[in-house]
C-alpha positions as a Python dict, from the first residue, in 0.01 Angstrom:
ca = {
    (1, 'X'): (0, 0, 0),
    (2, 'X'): (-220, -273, -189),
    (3, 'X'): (-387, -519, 46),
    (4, 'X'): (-202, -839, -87),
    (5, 'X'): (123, -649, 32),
    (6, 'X'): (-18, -741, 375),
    (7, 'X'): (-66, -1073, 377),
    (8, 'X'): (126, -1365, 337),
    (9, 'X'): (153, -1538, 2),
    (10, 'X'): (-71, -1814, 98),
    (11, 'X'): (-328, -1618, 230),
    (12, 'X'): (-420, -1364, -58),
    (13, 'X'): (-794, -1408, -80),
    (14, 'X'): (-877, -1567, -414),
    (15, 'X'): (-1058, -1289, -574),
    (16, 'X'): (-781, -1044, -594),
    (17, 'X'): (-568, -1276, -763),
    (18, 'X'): (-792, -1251, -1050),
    (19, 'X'): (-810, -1052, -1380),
    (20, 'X'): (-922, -690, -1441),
    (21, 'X'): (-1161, -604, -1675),
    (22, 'X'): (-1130, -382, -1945),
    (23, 'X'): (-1404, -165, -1921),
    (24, 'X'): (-1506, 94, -1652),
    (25, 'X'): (-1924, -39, -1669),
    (26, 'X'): (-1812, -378, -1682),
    (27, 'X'): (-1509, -314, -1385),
    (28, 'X'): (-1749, -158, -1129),
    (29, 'X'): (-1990, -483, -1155),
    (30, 'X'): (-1743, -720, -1177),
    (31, 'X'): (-1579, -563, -866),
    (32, 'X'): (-1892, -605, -693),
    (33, 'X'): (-1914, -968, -826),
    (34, 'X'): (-1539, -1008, -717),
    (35, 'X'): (-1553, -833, -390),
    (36, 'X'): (-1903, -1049, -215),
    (37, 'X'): (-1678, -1328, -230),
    (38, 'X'): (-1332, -1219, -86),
    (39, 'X'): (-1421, -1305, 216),
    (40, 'X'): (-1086, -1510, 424),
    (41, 'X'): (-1179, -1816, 519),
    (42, 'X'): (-981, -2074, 783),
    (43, 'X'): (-1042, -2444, 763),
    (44, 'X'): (-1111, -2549, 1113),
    (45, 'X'): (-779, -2793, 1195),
    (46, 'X'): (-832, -3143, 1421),
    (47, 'X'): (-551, -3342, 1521),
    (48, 'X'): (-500, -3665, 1275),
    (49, 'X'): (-519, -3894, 1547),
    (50, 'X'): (-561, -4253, 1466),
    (51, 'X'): (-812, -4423, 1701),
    (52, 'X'): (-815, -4820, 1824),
    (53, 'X'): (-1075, -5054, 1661),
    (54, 'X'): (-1185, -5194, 1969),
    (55, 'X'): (-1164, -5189, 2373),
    (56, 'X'): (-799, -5368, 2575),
    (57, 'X'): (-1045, -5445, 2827),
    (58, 'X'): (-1359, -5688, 2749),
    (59, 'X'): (-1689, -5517, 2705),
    (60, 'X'): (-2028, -5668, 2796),
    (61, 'X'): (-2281, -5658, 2530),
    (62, 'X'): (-2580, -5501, 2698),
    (63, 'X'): (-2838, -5236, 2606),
    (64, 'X'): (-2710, -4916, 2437),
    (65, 'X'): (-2683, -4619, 2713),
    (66, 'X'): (-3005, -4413, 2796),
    (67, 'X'): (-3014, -4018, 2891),
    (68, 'X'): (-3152, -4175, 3253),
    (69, 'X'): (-2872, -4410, 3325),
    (70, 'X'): (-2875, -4362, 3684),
    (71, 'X'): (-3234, -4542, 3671),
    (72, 'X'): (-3098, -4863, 3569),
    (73, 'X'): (-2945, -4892, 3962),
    (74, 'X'): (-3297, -4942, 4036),
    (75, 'X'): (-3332, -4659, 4271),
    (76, 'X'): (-3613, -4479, 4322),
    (77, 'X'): (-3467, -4254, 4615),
    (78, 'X'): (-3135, -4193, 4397),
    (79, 'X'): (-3379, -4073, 4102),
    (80, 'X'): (-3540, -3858, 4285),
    (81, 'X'): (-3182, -3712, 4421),
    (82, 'X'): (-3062, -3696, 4038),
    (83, 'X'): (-3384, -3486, 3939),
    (84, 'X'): (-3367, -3233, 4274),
    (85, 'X'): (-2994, -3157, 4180),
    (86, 'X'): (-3049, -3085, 3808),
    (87, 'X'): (-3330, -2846, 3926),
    (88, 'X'): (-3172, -2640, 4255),
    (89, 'X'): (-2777, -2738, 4223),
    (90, 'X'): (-2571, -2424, 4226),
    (91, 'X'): (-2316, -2576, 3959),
    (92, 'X'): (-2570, -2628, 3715),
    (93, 'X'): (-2722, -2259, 3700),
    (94, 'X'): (-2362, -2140, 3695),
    (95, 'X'): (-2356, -2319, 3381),
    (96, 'X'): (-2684, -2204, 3230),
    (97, 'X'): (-2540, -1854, 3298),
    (98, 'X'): (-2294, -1926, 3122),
    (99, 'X'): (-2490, -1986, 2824),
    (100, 'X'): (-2717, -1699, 2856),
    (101, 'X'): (-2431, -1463, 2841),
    (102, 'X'): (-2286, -1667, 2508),
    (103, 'X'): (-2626, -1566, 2390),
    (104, 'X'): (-2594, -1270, 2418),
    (105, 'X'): (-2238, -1199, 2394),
    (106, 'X'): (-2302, -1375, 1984),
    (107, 'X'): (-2589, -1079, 1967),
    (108, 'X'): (-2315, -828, 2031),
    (109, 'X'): (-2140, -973, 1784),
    (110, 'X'): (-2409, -1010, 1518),
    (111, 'X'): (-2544, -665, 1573),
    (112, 'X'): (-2206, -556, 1368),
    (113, 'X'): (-2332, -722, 1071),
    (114, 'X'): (-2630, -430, 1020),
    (115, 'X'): (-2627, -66, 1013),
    (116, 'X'): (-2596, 201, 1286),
    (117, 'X'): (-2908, 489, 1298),
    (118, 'X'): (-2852, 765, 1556),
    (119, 'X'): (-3096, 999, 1586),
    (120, 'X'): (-3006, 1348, 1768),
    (121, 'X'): (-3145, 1709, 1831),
    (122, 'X'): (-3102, 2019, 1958),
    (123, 'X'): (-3218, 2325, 2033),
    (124, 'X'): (-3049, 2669, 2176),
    (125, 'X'): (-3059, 3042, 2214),
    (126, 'X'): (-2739, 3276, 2216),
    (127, 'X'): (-2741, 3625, 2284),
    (128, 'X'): (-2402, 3862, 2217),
    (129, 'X'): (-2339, 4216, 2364),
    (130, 'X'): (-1964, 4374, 2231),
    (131, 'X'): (-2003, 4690, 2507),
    (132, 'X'): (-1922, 4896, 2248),
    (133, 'X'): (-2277, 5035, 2185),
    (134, 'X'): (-2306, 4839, 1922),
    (135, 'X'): (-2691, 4650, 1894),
    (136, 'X'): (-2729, 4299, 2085),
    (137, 'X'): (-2731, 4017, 1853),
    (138, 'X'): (-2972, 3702, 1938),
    (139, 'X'): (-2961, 3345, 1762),
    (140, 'X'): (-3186, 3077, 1751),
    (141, 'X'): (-3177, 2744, 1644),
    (142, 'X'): (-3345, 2411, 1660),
    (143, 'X'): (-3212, 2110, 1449),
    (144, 'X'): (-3305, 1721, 1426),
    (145, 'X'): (-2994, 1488, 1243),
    (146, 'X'): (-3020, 1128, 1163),
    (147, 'X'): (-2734, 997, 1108),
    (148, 'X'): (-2652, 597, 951),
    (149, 'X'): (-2301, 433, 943),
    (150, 'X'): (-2229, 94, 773),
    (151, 'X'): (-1876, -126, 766),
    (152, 'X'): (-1873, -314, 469),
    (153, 'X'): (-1768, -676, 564),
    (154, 'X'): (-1553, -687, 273),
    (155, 'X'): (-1291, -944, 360),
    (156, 'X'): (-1541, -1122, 669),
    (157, 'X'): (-1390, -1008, 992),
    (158, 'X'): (-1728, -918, 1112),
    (159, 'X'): (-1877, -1241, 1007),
    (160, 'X'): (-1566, -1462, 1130),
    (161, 'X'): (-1649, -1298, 1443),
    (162, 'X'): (-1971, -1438, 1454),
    (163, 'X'): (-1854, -1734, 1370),
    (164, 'X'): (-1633, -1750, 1679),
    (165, 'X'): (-1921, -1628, 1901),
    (166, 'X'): (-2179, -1893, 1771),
    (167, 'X'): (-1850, -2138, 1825),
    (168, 'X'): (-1841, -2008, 2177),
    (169, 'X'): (-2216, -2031, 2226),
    (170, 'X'): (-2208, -2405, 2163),
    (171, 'X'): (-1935, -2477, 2326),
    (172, 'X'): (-2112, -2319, 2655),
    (173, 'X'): (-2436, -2521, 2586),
    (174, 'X'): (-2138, -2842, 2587),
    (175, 'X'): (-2023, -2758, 2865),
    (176, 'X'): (-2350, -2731, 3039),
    (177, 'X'): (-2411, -3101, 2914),
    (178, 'X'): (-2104, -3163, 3072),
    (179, 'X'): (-2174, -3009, 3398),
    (180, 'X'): (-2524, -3179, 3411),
    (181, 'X'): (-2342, -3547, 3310),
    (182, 'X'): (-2112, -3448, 3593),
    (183, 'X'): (-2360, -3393, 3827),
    (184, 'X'): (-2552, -3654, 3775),
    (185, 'X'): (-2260, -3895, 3817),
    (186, 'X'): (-2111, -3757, 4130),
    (187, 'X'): (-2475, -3735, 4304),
    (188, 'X'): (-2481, -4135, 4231),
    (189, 'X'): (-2143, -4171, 4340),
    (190, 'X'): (-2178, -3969, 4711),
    (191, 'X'): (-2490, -4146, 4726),
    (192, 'X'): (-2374, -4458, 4719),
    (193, 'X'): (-2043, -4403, 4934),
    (194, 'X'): (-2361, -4278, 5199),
    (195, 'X'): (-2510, -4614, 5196),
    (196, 'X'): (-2154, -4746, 5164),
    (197, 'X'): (-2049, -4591, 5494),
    (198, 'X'): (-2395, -4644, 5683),
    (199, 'X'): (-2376, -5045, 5601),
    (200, 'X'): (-1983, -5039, 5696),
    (201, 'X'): (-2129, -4840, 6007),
    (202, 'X'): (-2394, -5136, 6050),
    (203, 'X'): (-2053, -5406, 6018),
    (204, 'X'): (-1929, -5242, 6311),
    (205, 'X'): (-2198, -5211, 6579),
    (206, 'X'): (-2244, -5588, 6501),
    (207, 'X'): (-1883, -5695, 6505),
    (208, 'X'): (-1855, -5472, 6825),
    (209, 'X'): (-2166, -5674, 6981),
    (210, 'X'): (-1962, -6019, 6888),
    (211, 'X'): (-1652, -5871, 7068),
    (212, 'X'): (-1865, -5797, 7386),
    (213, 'X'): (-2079, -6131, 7343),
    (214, 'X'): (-1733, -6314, 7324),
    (215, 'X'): (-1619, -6105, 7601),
    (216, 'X'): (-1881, -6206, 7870),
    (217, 'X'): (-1778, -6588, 7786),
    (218, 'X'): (-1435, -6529, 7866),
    (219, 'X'): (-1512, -6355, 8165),
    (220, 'X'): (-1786, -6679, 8229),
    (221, 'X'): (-1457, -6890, 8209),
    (222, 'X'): (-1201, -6676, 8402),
    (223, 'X'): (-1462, -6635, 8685),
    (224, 'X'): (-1479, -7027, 8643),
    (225, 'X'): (-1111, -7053, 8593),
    (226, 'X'): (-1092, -7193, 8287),
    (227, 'X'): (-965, -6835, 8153),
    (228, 'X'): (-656, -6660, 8256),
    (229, 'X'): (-650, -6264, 8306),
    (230, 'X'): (-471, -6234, 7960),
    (231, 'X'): (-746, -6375, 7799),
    (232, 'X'): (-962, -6134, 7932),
    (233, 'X'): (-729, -5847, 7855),
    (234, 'X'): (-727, -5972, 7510),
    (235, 'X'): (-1101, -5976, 7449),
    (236, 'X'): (-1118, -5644, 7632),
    (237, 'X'): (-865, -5426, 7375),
    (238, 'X'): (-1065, -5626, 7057),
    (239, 'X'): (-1375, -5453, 7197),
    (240, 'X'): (-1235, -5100, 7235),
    (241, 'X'): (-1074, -5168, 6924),
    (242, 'X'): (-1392, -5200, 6760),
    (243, 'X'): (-1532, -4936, 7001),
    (244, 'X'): (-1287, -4651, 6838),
    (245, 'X'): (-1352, -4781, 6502),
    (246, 'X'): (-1707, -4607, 6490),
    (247, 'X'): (-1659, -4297, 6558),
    (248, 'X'): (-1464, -4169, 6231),
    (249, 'X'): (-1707, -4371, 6014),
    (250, 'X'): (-1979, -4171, 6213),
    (251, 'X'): (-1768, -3884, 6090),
    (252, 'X'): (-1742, -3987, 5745),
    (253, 'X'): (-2114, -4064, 5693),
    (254, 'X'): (-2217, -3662, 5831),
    (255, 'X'): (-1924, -3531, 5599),
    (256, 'X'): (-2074, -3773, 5296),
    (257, 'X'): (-2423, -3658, 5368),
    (258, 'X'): (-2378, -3293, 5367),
    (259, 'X'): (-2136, -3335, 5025),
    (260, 'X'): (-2429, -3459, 4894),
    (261, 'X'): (-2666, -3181, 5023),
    (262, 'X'): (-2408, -2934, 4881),
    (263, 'X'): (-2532, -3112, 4515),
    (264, 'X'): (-2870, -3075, 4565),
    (265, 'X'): (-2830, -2746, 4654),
    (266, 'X'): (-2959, -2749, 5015),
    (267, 'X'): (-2846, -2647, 5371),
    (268, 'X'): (-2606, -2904, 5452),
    (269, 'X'): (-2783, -2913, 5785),
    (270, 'X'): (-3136, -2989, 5629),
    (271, 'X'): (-3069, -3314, 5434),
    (272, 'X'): (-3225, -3663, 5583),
    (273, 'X'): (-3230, -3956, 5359),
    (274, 'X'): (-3443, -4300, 5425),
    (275, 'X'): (-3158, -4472, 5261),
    (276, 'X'): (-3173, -4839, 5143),
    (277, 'X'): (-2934, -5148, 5187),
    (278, 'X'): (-2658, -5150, 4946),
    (279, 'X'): (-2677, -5506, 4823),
    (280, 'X'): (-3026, -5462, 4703),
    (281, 'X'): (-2902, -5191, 4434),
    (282, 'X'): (-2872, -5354, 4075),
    (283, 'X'): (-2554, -5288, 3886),
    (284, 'X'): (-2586, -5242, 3532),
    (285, 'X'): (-2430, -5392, 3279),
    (286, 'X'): (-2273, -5153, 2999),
    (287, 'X'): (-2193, -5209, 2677),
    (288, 'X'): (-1913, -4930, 2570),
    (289, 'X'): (-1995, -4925, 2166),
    (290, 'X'): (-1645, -4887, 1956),
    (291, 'X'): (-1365, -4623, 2049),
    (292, 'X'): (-1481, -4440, 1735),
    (293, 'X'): (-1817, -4402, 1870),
    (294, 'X'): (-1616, -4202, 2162),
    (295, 'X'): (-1618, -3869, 1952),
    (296, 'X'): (-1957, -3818, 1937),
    (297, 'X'): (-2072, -3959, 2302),
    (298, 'X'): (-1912, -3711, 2503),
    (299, 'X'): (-1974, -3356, 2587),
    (300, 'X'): (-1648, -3220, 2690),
    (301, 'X'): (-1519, -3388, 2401),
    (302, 'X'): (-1794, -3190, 2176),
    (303, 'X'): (-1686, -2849, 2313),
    (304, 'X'): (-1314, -2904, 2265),
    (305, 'X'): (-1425, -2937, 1922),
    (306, 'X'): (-1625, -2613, 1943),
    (307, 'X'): (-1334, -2418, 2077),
    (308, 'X'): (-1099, -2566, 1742),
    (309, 'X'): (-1423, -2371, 1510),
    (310, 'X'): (-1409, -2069, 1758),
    (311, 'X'): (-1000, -2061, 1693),
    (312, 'X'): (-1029, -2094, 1303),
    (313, 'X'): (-1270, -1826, 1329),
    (314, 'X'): (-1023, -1567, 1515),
    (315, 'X'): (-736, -1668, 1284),
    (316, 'X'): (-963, -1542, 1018),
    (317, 'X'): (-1073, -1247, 1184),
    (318, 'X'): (-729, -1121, 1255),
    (319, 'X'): (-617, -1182, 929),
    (320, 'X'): (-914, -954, 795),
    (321, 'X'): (-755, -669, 1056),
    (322, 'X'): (-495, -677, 819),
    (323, 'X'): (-658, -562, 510),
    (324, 'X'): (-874, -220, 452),
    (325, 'X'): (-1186, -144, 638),
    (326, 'X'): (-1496, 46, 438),
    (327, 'X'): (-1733, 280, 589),
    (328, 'X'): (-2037, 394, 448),
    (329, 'X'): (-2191, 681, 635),
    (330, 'X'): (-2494, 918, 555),
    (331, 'X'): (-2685, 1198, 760),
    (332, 'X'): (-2984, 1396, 695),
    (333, 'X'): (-3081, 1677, 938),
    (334, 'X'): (-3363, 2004, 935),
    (335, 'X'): (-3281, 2313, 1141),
    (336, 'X'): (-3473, 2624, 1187),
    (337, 'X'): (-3351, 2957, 1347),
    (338, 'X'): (-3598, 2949, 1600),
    (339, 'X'): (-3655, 2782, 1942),
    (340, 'X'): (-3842, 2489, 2000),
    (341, 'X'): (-3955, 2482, 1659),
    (342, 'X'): (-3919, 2289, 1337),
    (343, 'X'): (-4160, 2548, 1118),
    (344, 'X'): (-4007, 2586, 775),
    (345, 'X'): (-3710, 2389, 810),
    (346, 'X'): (-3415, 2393, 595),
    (347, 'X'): (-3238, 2051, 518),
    (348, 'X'): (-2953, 1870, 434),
    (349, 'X'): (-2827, 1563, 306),
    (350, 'X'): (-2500, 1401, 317),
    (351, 'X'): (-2306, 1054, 174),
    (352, 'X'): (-1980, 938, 233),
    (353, 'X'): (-1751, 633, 204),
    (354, 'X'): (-1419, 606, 324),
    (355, 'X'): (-1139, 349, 332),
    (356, 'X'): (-929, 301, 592),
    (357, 'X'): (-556, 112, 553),
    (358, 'X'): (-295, 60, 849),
    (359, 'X'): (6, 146, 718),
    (360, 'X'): (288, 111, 1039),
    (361, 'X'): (145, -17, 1344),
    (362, 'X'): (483, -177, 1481),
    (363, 'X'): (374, -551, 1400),
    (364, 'X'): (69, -558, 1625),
    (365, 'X'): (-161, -683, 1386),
    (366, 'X'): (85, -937, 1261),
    (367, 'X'): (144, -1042, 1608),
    (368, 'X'): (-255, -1072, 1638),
    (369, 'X'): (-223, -1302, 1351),
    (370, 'X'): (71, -1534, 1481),
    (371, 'X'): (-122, -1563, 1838),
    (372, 'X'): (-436, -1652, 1696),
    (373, 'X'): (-260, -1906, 1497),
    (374, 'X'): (-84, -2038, 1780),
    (375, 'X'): (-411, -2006, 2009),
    (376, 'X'): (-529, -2264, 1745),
    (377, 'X'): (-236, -2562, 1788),
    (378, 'X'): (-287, -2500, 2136),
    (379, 'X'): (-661, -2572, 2113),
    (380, 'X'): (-598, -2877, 1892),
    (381, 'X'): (-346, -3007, 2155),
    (382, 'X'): (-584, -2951, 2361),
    (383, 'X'): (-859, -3146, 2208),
    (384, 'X'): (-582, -3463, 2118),
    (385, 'X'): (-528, -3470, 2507),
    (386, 'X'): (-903, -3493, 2535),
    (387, 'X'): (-958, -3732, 2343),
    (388, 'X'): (-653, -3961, 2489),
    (389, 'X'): (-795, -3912, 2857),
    (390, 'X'): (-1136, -3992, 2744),
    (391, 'X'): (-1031, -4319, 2634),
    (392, 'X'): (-792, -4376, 2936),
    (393, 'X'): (-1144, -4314, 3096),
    (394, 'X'): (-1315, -4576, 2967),
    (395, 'X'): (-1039, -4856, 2996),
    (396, 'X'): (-1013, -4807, 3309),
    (397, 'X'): (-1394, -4805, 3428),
    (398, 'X'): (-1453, -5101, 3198),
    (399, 'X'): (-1102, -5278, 3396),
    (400, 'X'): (-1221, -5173, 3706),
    (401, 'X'): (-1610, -5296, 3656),
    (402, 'X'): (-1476, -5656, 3543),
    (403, 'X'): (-1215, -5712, 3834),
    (404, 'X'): (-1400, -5552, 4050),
    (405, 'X'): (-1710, -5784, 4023),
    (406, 'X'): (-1473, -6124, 4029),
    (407, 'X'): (-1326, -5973, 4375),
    (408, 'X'): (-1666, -5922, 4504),
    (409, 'X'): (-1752, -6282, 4406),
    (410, 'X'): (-1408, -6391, 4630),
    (411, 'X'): (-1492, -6233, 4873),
    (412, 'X'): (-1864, -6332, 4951),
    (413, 'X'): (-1717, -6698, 4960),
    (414, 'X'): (-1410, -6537, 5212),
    (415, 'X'): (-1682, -6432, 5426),
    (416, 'X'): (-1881, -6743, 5464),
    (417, 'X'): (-1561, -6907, 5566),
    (418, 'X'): (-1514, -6659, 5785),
    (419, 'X'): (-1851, -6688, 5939),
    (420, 'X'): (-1807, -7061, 5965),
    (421, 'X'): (-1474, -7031, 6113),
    (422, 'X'): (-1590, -6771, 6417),
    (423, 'X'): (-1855, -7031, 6490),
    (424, 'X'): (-1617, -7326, 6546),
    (425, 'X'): (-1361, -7093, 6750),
    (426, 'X'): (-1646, -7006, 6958),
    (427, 'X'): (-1787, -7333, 7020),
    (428, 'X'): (-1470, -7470, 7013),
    (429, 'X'): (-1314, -7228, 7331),
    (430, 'X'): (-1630, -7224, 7504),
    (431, 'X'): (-1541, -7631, 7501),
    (432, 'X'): (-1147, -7565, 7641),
    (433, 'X'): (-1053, -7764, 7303),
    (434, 'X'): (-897, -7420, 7127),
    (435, 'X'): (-760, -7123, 7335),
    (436, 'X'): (-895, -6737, 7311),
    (437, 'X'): (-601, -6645, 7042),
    (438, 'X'): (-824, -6880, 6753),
    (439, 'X'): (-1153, -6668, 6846),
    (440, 'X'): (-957, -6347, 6840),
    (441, 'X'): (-801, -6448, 6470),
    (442, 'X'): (-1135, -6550, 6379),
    (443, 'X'): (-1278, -6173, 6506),
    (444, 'X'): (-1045, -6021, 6287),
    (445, 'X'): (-1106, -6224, 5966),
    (446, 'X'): (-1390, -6193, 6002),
    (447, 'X'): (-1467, -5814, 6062),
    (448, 'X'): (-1198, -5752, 5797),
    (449, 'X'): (-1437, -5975, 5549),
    (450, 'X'): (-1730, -5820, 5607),
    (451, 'X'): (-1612, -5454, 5582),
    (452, 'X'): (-1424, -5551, 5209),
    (453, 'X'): (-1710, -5670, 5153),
    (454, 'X'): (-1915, -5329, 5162),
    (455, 'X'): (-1608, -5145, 4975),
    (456, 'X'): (-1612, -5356, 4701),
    (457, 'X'): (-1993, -5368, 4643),
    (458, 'X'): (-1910, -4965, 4666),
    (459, 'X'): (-1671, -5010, 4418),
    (460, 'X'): (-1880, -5193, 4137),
    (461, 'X'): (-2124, -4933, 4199),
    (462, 'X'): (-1866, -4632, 4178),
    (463, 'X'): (-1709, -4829, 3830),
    (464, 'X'): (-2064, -4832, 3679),
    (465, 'X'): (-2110, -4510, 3727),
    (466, 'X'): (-1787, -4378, 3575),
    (467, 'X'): (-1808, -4619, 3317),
    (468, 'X'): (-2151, -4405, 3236),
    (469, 'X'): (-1989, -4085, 3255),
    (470, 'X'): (-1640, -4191, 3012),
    (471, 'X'): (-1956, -4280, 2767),
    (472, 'X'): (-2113, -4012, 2789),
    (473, 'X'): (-2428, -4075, 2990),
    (474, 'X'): (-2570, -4127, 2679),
    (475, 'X'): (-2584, -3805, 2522),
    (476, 'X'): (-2611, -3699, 2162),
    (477, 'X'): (-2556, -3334, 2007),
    (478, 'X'): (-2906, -3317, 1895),
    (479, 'X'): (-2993, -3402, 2218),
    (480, 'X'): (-2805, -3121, 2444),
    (481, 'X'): (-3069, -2958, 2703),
    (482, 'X'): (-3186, -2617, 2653),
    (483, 'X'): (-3153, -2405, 2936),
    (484, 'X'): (-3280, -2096, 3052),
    (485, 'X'): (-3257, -1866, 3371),
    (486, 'X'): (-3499, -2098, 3549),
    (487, 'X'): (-3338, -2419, 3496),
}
């Protein structure tokens, strides 16, 4: 069967559609001419995806994004944090694995490309007795073979498959970009829910001292009788109240603290931190670039892309399957008839090509053709999805990061009114001129305030920091880190 019978119309490689040449000299070079390029190649398909001109949400103009964003919180103890994970975390070195076995697994694949050398030997003695009184027969022999095979790459299945393992290979080295952005971003982020919870912890101790200050007055006044029971009762259940509100932030704080051991890759039981107040952490302003810019920013986004190259590659490689394979093998060898020895060898010499053509193999490699093919519109759904989410990403951090600051503004003022209004109560019950249920509405505004407060300075600092990460944590291609066993 000839080889364009095989494939479909469309993908007849180029150089057999051409013309013969007339002459048997001039046919073998030309065939050689002919054949070095009929090698099947598959354009690598992206999704025609038309991308917005600019942001929904209003973007800052700031500086452009460095490699050590996490710095520009103005942390010393969180860079230090962000350094010990990238050096010990578990995650990471799972992911430079990863790319140490791409390495090798495109070596595998590469190795196809030269020739095979096996050398063997041998040696034996045989001896032969027919019990018929005939003599014993002995034989010796000692031989030494070298023997060479060599597939001719003739229509680039071996070199598609390197393509699709050097696809693979930087898509792992992604992806470990991607695990190290990721890293870096959720060590910020459990840090600062840490100091988030140990201020909202520090809220609490000194709204539960108010309740028991504002307690011993109204027990001052019901001793005096200028309080009635009720009003004790009432102050009473606002300071359990506040009593039983501890505890599960207590909770919350060793759960956060251990997550973030977990990162750094220690013993969850090891990990103290000095800590710092939250409101003395800076919050960056970010500048997001254009939606364009998006492609290129992101890791993940980069190794979706690799994985489209990788699928071209197999679609290629299976439709090679489909056409002959050529074999060049040789094999030289000297035996003697004696043992151990190579004195006065005799030797031979051999050369051989073959060609190799499936003929009925019940559809399988069409089928290998057809799943490759649909491998690849999965991939570049795949990679259109991708590139949706990653600008649903960065909406929605650049949203959050504006709202979130103008609530944090609000709420500062709420809380000095707050303040101001638990003072008057106070001075106003411990006067008779307002009864206990003002200073207990007071209480609650303003404990409410205050602990709103801390969650939405958590927030700005949480939006920053995915606002980072949707951008990429400003990483380039030509500036993925290498890795190796030890990092």
């Amino acid at each position: 069967m000839h080889p364009q019978a095989l494939l479909a119309p469309t993908d007849t490689p180029t150089c057999l559609r051409r013309r013969r040449p007339r002459t048997a000299t001039g046919g073998l070079l030309a065939s050689l001419l002919l054949f070095s390029g009929c090698a099947l190649h598959e354009p690598i398909a992206r999704p025609d995806l038309p991308l917005p001109s600019t942001w929904a949400e209003a973007a800052p103009a700031a500086d452009g994004i460095s490699a050590d964003w996490w710095r520009a919180f103005g942390s010393t103890e969180l860079d230090a944090l962000v350094q010990e994970a990238a050096a010990a975390s578990p995650d990471l070195r799972i992911a430079a694995e990863r790319v140490i076995q791409a390495e090798q697994s495109l070596r595998v694949s590469g190795a196809s490309l030269f020739p095979s050398l096996n050398l063997g030997g041998n040696t034996g003695w045989t001896r032969r007795d027919a019990n018929d009184g005939s003599a014993v027969s002995e034989t010796k022999s000692s031989a030494v073979t070298l023997n060479a095979g060599y597939e001719i790459d003739l229509w680039g299945r071996i070199a598609a498959n390197v393509d699709s393992a050097e696809a693979s290979l930087a898509g792992s080295r992604f992806d470990y970009d991607a695990a190290r952005l990721s890293l870096s971003a959720n060590v910020a982020t459990t840090y600062f829910q840490l100091l988030a919870l140990r201020e909202r912890l520090r809220i609490a101790r000194e709204n539960l001292a108010i309740a028991e200050r504002v307690l011993r007055i109204v027990e001052v006044r019901y001793q005096n009788g200028s309080a009635s029971s009720l009003d004790v009762s009432r102050q009473r259940t606002t300071v359990l109240s506040q009593r039983a509100a501890i505890p599960p932030l207590e909770v919350q704080e060793r759960q956060t603290n251990t997550a973030l051991a977990i990162l750094l890759g220690r013993v969850p039981q090891d990990l103290r931190l000095q800590g710092e107040a939250l409101n003395t952490l800076a919050i960056p302003s970010v500048t997001p670039g254009l939606p364009a810019d998006l492609l290129v920013r992101r890791p993940d986004l980069a190794s979706a892309e690799a994985a489209l190259a990788g699928a071209s590659a197999n679609v290629a490689a299976a439709r090679a399957a489909l056409l002959p394979s050529i074999q060049l093998s040789g094999a030289g060898g000297l035996a003697t008839a004696t043992l151990l020895s190579l004195a006065d060898p005799s030797n031979t010499v051999s050369l051989s090509a073959s060609v190799a053509q499936v003929i009925f193999d019940g559809g399988r490699l069409r089928a290998q053709v057809e799943s490759a093919r649909s491998r690849q519109r999965e991939l570049v759904e795949t990679y259109r999805k991708a590139i949706h989410t990653a600008l649903k990403e960065v909406e929605d951090a650049l949203g959050n990061s504006g709202r979130n600051a103008n609530q944090e503004v609000l709420q500062g003022q709420i809380l000095a009114e707050a303040q101001r209004s638990l003072r008057l109560a106070e001075l106003r019950y411990r006067e008779g001129a307002d009864d206990l249920l003002t200073v207990l509405d007071a209480q609650r505004t303003l404990f409410s305030a205050q602990d709103s407060l801390a969650q939405l300075r958590l927030s700005r600092l949480t939006s920053a920091v995915d606002l980072y990460k949707a951008l990429g944590g400003g990483w380039r291609p030509e500036t993925g880190v290498a890795v190796s066993p030890q990092s």
